[in-house]
Short mmCIF file of C-alpha atoms in Angstrom, two decimals:
data_model
loop_
_atom_site.label_atom_id
_atom_site.label_comp_id
_atom_site.label_asym_id
_atom_site.label_seq_id
_atom_site.Cartn_x
_atom_site.Cartn_y
_atom_site.Cartn_z
CA UNK A 1 6.69 12.84 -24.84
CA UNK A 2 5.15 9.37 -24.70
CA UNK A 3 5.70 7.45 -21.46
CA UNK A 4 5.86 3.66 -21.49
CA UNK A 5 6.28 2.59 -17.87
CA UNK A 6 6.95 -1.05 -17.04
CA UNK A 7 4.48 -0.87 -14.14
CA UNK A 8 1.56 1.41 -13.32
CA UNK A 9 0.48 1.57 -9.67
CA UNK A 10 -3.01 2.94 -9.28
CA UNK A 11 -5.67 3.29 -6.63
CA UNK A 12 -9.23 2.10 -7.21
CA UNK A 13 -10.91 5.05 -5.50
CA UNK A 14 -10.02 8.16 -7.46
CA UNK A 15 -12.12 11.18 -8.37
CA UNK A 16 -13.66 11.46 -11.85
CA UNK A 17 -12.35 8.13 -13.17
CA UNK A 18 -11.84 5.18 -10.83
CA UNK A 19 -8.74 3.03 -11.15
CA UNK A 20 -10.55 0.08 -12.70
CA UNK A 21 -11.99 2.28 -15.46
CA UNK A 22 -8.61 3.98 -15.94
CA UNK A 23 -6.86 0.60 -16.27
CA UNK A 24 -9.49 -0.57 -18.77
CA UNK A 25 -8.91 2.56 -20.85
CA UNK A 26 -5.15 2.01 -20.72
CA UNK A 27 -5.61 -1.55 -22.00
CA UNK A 28 -8.00 -0.36 -24.71
CA UNK A 29 -5.43 2.19 -25.88
CA UNK A 30 -2.81 -0.54 -26.26
CA UNK A 31 -0.86 0.07 -23.07
CA UNK A 32 1.13 -3.06 -22.18
CA UNK A 33 2.34 -1.87 -18.77
CA UNK A 34 1.78 -4.19 -15.84
CA UNK A 35 -0.91 -2.76 -13.55
CA UNK A 36 -0.78 -3.07 -9.77
CA UNK A 37 -3.75 -1.83 -7.77
CA UNK A 38 -3.38 -0.31 -4.33
CA UNK A 39 -6.69 -0.18 -2.51
CA UNK A 40 -8.52 0.15 0.80
CA UNK A 41 -11.08 -2.33 -0.55
CA UNK A 42 -10.61 -5.81 0.87
CA UNK A 43 -13.81 -7.05 -0.81
CA UNK A 44 -12.95 -9.95 -3.16
CA UNK A 45 -15.31 -8.47 -5.78
CA UNK A 46 -12.98 -5.49 -6.24
CA UNK A 47 -9.98 -7.80 -6.53
CA UNK A 48 -11.79 -9.93 -9.12
CA UNK A 49 -12.75 -6.85 -11.13
CA UNK A 50 -9.10 -5.79 -11.24
CA UNK A 51 -7.84 -9.24 -12.20
CA UNK A 52 -10.49 -9.53 -14.90
CA UNK A 53 -9.02 -6.53 -16.74
CA UNK A 54 -5.53 -7.99 -16.50
CA UNK A 55 -4.12 -6.57 -13.27
CA UNK A 56 -0.81 -8.06 -12.21
CA UNK A 57 -1.22 -7.10 -8.57
CA UNK A 58 -3.71 -6.12 -5.90
CA UNK A 59 -2.38 -4.77 -2.62
CA UNK A 60 -4.51 -3.75 0.35
CA UNK A 61 -3.38 -0.38 1.74
CA UNK A 62 -2.79 -1.66 5.31
CA UNK A 63 -0.22 -4.05 3.77
CA UNK A 64 1.36 -1.49 1.45
CA UNK A 65 4.60 -1.14 3.43
CA UNK A 66 5.28 -4.87 3.38
CA UNK A 67 3.74 -5.99 0.07
CA UNK A 68 3.80 -3.23 -2.55
CA UNK A 69 7.44 -3.65 -3.60
CA UNK A 70 6.98 -7.43 -3.73
CA UNK A 71 3.84 -7.03 -5.86
CA UNK A 72 5.73 -4.83 -8.32
CA UNK A 73 8.59 -7.35 -8.48
CA UNK A 74 6.13 -10.18 -9.13
CA UNK A 75 4.40 -8.16 -11.86
CA UNK A 76 7.73 -7.49 -13.56
CA UNK A 77 8.49 -11.22 -13.40
CA UNK A 78 5.22 -11.98 -15.19
CA UNK A 79 3.37 -13.28 -12.14
CA UNK A 80 0.29 -12.06 -10.27
CA UNK A 81 0.38 -10.93 -6.62
CA UNK A 82 -2.71 -10.51 -4.43
CA UNK A 83 -2.92 -9.48 -0.77
CA UNK A 84 -4.98 -12.32 0.64
CA UNK A 85 -4.69 -11.89 4.39
CA UNK A 86 -7.53 -9.43 4.80
CA UNK A 87 -9.76 -10.95 2.12
CA UNK A 88 -10.18 -14.36 3.74
#
């Protein structure tokens, strides 16, 4: 069975294959799903790396409860959402 989700939510820090590499492989394979990253990393370099491979969202884990659903909604609407509060 081939899954074609509208949105993929992934973490950056995962064993074996990090989320950025996984998202890059998804894109390379033709996956058109919107990708929203959920991460403990508030470093803007991580956010930029995710956006450079076409991420539609980047949510910092401390803001997950208040921002993740909104980030997914924005991704589905064709917009980009980034948690900025802790990156400034």
